[in-house]
Short mmCIF file of C-alpha atoms in Angstrom, two decimals:
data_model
loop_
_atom_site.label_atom_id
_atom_site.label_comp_id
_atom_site.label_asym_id
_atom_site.label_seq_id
_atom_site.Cartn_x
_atom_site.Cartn_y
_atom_site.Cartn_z
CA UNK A 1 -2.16 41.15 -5.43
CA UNK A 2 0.78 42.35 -7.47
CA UNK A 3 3.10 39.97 -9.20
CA UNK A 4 5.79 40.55 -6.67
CA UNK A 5 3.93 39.80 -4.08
CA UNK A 6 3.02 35.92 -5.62
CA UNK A 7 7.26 35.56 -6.70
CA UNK A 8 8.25 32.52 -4.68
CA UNK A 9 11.06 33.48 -1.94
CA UNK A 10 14.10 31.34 -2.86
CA UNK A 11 15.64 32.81 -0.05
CA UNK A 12 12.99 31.06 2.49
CA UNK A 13 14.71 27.68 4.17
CA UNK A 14 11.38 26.61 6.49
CA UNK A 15 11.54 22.55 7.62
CA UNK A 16 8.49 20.83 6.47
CA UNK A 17 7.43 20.66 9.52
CA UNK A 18 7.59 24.30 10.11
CA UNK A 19 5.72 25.03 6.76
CA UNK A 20 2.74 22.70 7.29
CA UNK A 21 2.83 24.98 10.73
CA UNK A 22 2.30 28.14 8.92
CA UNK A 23 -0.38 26.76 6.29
CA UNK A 24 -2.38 25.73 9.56
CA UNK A 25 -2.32 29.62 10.26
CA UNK A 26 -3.17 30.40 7.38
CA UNK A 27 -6.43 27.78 6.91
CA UNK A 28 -6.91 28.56 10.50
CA UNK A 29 -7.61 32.34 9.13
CA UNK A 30 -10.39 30.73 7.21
CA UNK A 31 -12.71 29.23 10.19
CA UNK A 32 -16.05 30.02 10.38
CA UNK A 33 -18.33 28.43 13.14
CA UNK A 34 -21.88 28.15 13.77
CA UNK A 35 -24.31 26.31 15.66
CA UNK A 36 -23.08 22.52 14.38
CA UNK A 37 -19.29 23.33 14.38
CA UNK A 38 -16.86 24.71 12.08
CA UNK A 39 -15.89 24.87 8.53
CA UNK A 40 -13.60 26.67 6.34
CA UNK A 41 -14.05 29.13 3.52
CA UNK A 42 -12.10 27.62 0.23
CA UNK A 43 -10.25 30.81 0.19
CA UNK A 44 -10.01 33.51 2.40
CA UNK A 45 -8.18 35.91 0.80
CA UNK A 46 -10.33 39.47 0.37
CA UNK A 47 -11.59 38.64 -3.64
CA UNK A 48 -10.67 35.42 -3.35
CA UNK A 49 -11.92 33.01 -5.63
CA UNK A 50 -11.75 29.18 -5.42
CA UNK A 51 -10.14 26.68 -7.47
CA UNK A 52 -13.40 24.19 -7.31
CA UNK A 53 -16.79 24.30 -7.14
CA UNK A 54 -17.30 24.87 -2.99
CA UNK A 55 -17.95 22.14 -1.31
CA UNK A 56 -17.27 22.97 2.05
CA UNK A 57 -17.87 18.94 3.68
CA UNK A 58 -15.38 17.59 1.13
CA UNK A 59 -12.06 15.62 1.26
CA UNK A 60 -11.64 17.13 -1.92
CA UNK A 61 -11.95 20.58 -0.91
CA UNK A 62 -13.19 20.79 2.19
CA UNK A 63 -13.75 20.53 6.04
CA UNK A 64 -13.43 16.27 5.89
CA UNK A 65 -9.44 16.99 4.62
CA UNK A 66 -9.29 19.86 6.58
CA UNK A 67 -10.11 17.62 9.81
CA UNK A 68 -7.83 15.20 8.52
CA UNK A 69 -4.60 17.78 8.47
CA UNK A 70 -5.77 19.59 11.70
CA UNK A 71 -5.58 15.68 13.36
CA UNK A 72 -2.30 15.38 11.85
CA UNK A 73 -0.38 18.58 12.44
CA UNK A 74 -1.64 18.22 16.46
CA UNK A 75 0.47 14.85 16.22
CA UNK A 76 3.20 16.05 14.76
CA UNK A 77 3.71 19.25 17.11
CA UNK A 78 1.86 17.43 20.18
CA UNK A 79 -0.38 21.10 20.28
CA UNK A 80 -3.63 20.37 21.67
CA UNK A 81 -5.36 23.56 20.06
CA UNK A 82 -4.88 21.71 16.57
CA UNK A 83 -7.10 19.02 17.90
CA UNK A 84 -9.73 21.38 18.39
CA UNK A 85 -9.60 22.49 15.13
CA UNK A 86 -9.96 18.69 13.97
CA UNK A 87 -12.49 18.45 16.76
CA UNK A 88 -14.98 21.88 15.60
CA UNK A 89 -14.98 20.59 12.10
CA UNK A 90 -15.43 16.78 12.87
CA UNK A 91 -18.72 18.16 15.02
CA UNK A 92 -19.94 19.66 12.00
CA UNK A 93 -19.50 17.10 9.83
CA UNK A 94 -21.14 15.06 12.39
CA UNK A 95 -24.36 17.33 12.90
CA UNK A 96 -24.65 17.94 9.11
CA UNK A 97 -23.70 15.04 6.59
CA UNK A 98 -26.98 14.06 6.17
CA UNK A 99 -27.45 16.73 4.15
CA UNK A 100 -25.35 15.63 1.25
CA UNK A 101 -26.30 12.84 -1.12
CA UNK A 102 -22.83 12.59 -3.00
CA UNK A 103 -21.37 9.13 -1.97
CA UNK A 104 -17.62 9.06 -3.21
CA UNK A 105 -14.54 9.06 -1.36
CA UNK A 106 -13.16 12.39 -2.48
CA UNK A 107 -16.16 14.58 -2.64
CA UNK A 108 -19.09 13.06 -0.86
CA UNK A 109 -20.19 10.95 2.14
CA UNK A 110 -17.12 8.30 1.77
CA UNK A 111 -14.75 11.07 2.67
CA UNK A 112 -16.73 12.01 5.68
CA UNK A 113 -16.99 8.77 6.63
CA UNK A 114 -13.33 8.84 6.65
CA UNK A 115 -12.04 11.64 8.18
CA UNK A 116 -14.76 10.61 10.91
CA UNK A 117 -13.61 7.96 11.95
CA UNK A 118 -9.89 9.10 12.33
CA UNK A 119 -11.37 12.13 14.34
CA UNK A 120 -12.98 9.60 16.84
CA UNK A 121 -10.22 7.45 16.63
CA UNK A 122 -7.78 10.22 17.58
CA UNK A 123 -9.95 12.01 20.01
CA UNK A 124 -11.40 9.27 21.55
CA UNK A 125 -14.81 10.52 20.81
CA UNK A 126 -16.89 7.13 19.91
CA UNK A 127 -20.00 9.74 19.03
CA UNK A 128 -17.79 10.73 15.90
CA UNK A 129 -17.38 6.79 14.93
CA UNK A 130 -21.04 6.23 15.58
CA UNK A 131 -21.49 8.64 12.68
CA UNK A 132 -18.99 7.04 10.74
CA UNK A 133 -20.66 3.75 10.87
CA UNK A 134 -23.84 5.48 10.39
CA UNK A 135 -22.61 6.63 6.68
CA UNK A 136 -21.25 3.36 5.79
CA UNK A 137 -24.74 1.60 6.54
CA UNK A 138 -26.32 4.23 4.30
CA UNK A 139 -23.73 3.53 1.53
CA UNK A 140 -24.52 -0.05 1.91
CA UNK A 141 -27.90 0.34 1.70
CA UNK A 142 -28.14 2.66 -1.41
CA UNK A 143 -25.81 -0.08 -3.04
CA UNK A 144 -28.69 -2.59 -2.60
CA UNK A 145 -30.70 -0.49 -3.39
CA UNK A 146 -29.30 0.85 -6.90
CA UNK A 147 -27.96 -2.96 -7.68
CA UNK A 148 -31.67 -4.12 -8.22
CA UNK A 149 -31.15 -7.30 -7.01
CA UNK A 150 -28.49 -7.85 -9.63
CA UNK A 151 -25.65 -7.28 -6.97
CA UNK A 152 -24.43 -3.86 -4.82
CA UNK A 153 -23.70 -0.94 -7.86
CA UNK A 154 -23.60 2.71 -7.12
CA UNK A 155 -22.50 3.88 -10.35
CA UNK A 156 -21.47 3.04 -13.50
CA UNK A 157 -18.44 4.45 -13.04
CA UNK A 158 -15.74 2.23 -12.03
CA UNK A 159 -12.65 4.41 -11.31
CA UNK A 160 -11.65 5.90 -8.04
CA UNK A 161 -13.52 9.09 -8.43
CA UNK A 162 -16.97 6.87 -8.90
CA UNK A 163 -16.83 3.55 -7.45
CA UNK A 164 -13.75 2.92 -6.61
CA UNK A 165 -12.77 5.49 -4.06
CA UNK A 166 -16.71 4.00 -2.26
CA UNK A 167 -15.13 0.74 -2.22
CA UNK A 168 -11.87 1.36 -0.54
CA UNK A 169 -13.94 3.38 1.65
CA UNK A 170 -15.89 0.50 3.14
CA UNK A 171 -12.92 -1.82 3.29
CA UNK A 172 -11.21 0.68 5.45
CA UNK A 173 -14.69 1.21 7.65
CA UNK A 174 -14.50 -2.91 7.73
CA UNK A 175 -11.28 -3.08 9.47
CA UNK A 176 -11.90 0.34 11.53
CA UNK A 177 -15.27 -0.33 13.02
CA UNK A 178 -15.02 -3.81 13.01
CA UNK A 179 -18.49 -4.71 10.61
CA UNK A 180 -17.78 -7.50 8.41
CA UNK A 181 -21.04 -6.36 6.03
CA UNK A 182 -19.33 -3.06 5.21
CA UNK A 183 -16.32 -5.38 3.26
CA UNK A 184 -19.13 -7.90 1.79
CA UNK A 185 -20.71 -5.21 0.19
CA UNK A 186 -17.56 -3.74 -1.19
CA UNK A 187 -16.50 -7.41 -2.22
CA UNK A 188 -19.50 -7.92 -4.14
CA UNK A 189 -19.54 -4.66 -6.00
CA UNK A 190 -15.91 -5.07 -6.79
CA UNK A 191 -16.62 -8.47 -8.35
CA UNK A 192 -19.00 -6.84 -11.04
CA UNK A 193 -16.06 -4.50 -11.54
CA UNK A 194 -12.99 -7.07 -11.91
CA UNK A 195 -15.59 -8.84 -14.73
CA UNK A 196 -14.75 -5.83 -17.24
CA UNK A 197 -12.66 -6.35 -20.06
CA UNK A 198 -9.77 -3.32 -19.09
CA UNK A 199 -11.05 -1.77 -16.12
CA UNK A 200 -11.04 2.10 -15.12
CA UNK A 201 -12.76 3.97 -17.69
CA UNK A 202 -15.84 4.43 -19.21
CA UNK A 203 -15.71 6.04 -23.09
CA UNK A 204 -16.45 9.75 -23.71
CA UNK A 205 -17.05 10.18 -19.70
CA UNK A 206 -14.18 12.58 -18.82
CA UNK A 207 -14.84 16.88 -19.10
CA UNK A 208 -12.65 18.52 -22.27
CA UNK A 209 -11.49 14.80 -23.53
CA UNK A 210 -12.63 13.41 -26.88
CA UNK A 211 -15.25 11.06 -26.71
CA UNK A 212 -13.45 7.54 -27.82
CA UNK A 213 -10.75 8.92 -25.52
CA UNK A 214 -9.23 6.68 -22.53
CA UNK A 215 -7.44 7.79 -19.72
CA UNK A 216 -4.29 5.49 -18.12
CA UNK A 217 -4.69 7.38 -14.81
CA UNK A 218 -5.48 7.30 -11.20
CA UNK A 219 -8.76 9.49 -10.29
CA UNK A 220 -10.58 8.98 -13.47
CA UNK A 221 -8.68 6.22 -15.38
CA UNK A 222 -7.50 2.56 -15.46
CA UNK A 223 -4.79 2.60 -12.64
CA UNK A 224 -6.29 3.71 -10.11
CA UNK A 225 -9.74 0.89 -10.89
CA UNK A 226 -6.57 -1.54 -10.97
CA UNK A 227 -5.51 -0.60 -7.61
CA UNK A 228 -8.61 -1.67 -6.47
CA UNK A 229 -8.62 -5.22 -8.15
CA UNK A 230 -5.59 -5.30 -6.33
CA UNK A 231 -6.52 -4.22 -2.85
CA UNK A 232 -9.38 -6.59 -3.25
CA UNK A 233 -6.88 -9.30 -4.02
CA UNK A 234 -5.04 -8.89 -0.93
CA UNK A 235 -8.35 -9.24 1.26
CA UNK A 236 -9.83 -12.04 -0.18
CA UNK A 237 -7.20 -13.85 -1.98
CA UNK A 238 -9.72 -14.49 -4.94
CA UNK A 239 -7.14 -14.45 -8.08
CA UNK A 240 -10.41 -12.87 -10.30
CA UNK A 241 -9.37 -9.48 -8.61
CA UNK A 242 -5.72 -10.51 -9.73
CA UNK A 243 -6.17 -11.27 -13.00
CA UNK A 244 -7.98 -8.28 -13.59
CA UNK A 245 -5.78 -5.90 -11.69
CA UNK A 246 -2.83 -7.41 -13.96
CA UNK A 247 -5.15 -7.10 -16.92
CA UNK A 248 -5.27 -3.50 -16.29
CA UNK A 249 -1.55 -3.00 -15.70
CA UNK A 250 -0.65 -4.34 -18.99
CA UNK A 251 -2.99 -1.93 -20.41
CA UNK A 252 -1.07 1.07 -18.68
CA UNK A 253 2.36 -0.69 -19.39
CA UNK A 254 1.42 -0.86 -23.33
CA UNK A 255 0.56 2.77 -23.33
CA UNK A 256 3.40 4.11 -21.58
CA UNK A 257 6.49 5.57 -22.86
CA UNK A 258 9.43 3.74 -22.11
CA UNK A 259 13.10 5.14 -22.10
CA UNK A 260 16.26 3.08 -20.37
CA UNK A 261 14.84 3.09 -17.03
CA UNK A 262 12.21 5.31 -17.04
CA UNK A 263 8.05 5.47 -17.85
CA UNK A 264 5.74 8.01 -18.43
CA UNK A 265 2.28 7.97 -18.88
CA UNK A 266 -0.08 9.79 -21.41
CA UNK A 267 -2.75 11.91 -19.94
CA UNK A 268 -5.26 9.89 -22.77
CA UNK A 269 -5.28 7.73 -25.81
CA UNK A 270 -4.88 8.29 -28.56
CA UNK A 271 -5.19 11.83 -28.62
CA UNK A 272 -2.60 12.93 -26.24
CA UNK A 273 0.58 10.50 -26.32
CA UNK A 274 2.90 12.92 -25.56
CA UNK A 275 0.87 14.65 -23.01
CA UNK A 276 2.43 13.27 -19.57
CA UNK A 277 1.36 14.68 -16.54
CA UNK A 278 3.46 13.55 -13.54
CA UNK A 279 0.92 14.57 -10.75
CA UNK A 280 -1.01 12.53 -8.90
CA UNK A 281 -4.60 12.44 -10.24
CA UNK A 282 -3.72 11.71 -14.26
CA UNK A 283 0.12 11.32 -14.24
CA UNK A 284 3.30 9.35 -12.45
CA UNK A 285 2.96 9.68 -8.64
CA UNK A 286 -0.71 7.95 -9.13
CA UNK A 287 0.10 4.98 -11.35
CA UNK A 288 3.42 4.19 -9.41
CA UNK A 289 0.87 3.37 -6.49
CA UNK A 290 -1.16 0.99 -8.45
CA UNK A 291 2.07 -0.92 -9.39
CA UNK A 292 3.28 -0.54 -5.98
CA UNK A 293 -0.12 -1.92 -4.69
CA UNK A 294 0.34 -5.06 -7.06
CA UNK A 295 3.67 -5.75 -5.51
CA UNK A 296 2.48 -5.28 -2.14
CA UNK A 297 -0.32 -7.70 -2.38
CA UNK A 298 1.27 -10.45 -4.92
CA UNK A 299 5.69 -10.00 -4.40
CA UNK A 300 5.75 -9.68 -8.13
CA UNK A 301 9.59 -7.64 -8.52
CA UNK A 302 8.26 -6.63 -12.10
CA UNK A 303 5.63 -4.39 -10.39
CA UNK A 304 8.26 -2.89 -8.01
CA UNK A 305 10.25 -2.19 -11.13
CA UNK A 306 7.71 -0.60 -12.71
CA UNK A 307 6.49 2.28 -9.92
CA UNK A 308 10.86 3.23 -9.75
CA UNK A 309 10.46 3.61 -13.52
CA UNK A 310 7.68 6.04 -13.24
CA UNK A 311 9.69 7.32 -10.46
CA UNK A 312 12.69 7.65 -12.62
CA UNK A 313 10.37 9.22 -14.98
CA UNK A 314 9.59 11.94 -12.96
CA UNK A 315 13.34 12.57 -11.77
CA UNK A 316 14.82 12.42 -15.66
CA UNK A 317 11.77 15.16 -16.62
CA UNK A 318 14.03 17.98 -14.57
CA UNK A 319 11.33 18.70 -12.27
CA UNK A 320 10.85 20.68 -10.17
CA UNK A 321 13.90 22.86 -11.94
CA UNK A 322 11.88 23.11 -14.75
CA UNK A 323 8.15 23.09 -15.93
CA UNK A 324 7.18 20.65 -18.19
CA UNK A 325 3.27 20.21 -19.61
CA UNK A 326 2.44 17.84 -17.32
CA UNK A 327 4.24 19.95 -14.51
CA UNK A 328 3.04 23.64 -14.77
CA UNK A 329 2.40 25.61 -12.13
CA UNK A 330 0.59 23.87 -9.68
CA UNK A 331 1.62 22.53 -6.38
CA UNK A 332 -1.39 20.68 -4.62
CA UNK A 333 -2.31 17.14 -3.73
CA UNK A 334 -4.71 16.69 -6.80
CA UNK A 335 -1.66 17.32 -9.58
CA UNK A 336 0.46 18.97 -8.30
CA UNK A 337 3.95 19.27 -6.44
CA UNK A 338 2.40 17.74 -3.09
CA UNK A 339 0.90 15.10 -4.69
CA UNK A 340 4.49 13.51 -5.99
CA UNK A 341 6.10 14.46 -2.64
CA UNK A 342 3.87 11.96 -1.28
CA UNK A 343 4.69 9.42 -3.80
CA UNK A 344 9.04 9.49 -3.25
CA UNK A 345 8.24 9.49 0.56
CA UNK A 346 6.53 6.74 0.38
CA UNK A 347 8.78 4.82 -1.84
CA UNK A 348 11.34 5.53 0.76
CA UNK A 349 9.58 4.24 3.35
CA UNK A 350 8.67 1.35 1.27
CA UNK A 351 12.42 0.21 -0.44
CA UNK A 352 14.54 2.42 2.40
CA UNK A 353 16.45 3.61 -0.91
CA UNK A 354 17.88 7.14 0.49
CA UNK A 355 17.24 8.59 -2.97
CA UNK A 356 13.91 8.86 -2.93
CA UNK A 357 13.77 10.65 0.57
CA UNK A 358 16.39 12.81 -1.10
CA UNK A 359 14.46 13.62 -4.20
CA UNK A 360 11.19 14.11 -1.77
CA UNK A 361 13.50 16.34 0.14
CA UNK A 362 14.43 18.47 -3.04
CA UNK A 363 10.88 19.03 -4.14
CA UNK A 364 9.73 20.50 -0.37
CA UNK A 365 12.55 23.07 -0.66
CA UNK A 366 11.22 23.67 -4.14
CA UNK A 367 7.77 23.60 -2.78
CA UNK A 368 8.20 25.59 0.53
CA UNK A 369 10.26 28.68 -1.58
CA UNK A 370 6.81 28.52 -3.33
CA UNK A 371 4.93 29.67 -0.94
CA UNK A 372 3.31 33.01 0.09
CA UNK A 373 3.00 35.03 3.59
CA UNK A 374 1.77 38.27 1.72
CA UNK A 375 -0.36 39.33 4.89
CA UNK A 376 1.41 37.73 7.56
CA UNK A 377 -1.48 35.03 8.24
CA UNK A 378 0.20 32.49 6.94
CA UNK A 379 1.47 30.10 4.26
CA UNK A 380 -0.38 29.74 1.14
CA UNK A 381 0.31 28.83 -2.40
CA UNK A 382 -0.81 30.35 -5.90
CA UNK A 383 -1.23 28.01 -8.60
CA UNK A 384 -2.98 27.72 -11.87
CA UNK A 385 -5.10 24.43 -10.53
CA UNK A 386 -6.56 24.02 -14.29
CA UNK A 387 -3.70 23.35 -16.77
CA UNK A 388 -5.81 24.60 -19.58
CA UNK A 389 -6.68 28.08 -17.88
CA UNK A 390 -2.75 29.57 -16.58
CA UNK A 391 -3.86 32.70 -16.20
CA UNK A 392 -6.95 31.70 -13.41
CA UNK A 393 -4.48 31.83 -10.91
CA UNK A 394 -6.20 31.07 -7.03
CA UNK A 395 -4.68 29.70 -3.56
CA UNK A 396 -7.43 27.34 -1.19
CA UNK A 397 -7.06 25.95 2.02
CA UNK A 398 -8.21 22.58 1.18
CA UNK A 399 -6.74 18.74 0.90
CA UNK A 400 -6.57 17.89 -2.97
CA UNK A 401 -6.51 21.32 -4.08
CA UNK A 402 -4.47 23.67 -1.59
CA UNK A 403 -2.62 24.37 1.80
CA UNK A 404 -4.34 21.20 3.59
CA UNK A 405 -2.73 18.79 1.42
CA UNK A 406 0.43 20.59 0.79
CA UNK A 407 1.08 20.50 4.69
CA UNK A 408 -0.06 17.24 4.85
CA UNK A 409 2.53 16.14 2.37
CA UNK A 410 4.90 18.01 4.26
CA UNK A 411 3.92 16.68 7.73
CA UNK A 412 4.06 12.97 5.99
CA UNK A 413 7.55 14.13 4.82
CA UNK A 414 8.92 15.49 8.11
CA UNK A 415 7.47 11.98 9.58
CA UNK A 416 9.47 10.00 7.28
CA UNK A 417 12.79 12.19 8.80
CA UNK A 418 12.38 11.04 12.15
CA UNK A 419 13.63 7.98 12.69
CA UNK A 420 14.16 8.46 16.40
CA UNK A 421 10.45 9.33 17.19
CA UNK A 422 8.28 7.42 14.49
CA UNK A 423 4.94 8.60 14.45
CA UNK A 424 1.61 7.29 12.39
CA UNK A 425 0.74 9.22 9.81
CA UNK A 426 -3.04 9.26 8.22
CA UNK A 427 -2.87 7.80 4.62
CA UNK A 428 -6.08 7.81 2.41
CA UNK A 429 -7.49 4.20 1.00
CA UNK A 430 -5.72 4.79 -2.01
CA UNK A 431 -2.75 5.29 -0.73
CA UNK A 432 -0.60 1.93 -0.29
CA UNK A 433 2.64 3.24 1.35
CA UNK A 434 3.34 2.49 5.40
CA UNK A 435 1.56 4.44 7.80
CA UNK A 436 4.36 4.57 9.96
CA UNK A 437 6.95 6.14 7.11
CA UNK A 438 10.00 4.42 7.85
CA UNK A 439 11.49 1.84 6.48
CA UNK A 440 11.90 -1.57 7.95
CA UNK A 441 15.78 -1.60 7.68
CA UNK A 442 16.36 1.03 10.38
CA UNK A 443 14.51 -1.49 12.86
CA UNK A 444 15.68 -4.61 11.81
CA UNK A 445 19.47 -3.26 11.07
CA UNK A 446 19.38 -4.82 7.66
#
């Protein structure tokens, strides 16, 4: 593919909603099926390479996000063809998981278990949700298992890419399917968690990072392990999941870079101070949620504060005019573009301050002119996923990492527009914004 052919077309106006239609074509290009179902090549392009190791079940990458958008896109258009997409790659998911032995939310069984149950949920298909609950017992179990009799423990990885992301997991399989056990177990585990001095991160434990390094962020780091203190506060009430959720917000506040009325966040201490991504999985739009998630569950105004300064942050850095370290050319879910969409829709939805659905706005324009139609199978973006490598330069179809979760944030976008036909939209555990993006002002007429 020539150079041309990758330019983004500033010229191209698309709604959201339009966009997220073409990436559908375009992941839709990528279907293979067989005797369980379907699933979908990372990339289809002729050469193509992938961004990630394949891992074609995956939320991260795979058919469990891929599911998830299909599910998604079919509510937002009212097609019924889109829910057989969802519907061919829940079967498969269904017939195979068994399979896999990775537990976590955003590349094992967790995420399965997810998009499962929003596939039975949506298609009314209780053989799907009988699968789902059939995961979560098996996560349960292996968490008795591995504790020893010292307590449920999966890992020794707290964050959300270990432990975490299992945890919110269950809750939400708790409240979906209705089994108390599924939130005991995630209670329990979370208590061993909140009894760590600053939670999120375990030394030396993160690929291409010193080994006394620590990371501040979401996937790997302290904010997003202090989400979960926080979520587990607002279930049980038990102020040992507050105390440590705070303990690791003061942590990320004391590390931060504070200007007027903006924060950013190093990508690790000490090494890399002035190293602030703004993406999702290290920077910004993931430690906004924690503090967001604090205020949700405790009414503390400080916390609120806090997520508009990273928000702030992330509007004072020129982006997306400009590229910044932390803001290179990359426009997925994971770190990317999509991934901070996300975040300033769902501060709109939260405050119902018109600036952030203006700012949202601005990067989907930005976002959408990125795209590429080179073959005229539709929408897909080019990106340099790894920071480090900007010349490994691949497009995927999947949730963190390409056109899934791009038109997801798009569709989730679009939703938040339409104030005159709200719509549910499907948020991820971590994720602590309203599933109905809208905020409560245009109902109540405050």
């Amino acid at each position: 593919m020539s150079l041309e052919e990758m330019r983004a077309s500033s010229a191209r106006a698309d709604s959201p909603l339009t966009a997220a239609i073409m990436a559908g074509r375009w992941i839709r290009s990528a279907a293979i099926d067989d005797e369980h179902g379907r699933r979908w090549l990372a990339n289809p392009d002729a050469r193509g390479a992938s961004a990630v190791t394949s891992e074609p079940w995956s939320l991260y990458s795979g058919a469990a996000g891929i599911v998830l958008f299909f599910l998604e896109l079919a509510t937002a258009t009212g097609h019924e063809a889109y829910l057989e997409d969802a519907r061919a790659g829940a079967r498969r998911l269904a017939a195979t998981w068994r399979e896999q032995d990775d537990l976590t939310l955003y590349h094992g069984l967790t995420g399965v278990m997810i998009a499962l149950m929003e596939a039975g949920w949506t298609l009314g298909e209780a053989g799907f949700e009988a699968e789902a609950a059939a995961i979560a017992d098996l996560i349960v179990r292996r968490g008795v298992e591995q504790g020893s009799g010292d307590g449920v423990q999966w890992s020794r990885d707290p964050a959300q890419r270990g432990e975490g992301g299992i945890i919110l997991g269950l809750l939400r399989a708790a409240t979906h399917l209705g089994v108390p056990a599924y939130e005991e177990a995630a209670v329990e585990a979370g208590r061993r968690i909140a009894r760590l001095p600053v939670p999120g991160h375990r030394f030396g434990d993160c690929a291409d990072l010193p080994v006394d390094a620590v990371t501040p962020g979401f996937l790997a780091g302290t904010s997003g392990t202090a989400f979960l203190l926080a979520r587990l506060y607002g279930v049980t009430g038990e102020d040992r999941f507050l105390r440590a959720a705070r303990s690791g917000a003061a942590f990320v506040r004391e590390v931060s870079h504070v200007t007027g009325a903006c924060a950013v966040v190093p990508h690790h201490v000490p090494q890399a101070r002035d190293l602030h991504y703004l993406g999702f999985c290290s920077g910004s739009a993931g430690v906004a949620r924690m503090f967001y998630e604090l205020y949700r569950v405790a009414g503390d105004p400080g916390d609120l504060e806090w997520a508009g300064r990273l928000a702030h942050g992330i509007v004072s850095s020129g982006v997306p005019r400009r590229r910044t370290e932390g803001y290179w050319n990359v426009a997925c879910q994971c770190c990317g573009t999509a991934g901070v969409i996300e975040l300033f829709a769902g501060l709109w939805a939260a405050t119902g301050e018109e600036r952030h659905l203006e700012y949202a706005r601005t990067l989907a324009a930005d976002l959408i002119g990125r795209a590429t139609d080179h073959n005229g199978q539709g929408y897909r973006w080019y990106q340099a996923y790894r920071r480090l490598r900007p010349g490994e330069v691949t497009a995927d179809t999947g949730y963190m990492v390409g056109a899934a979760g791009i038109g997801t944030a798009l569709l989730h976008l679009d939703a938040a527009g339409r104030a005159d036909h709200p719509r549910r939209v499907v948020l991820l555990p971590d994720n602590p914004f309203p599933a109905i993006p809208l905020p409560s002002s245009l109902f109540t007429g405050d």
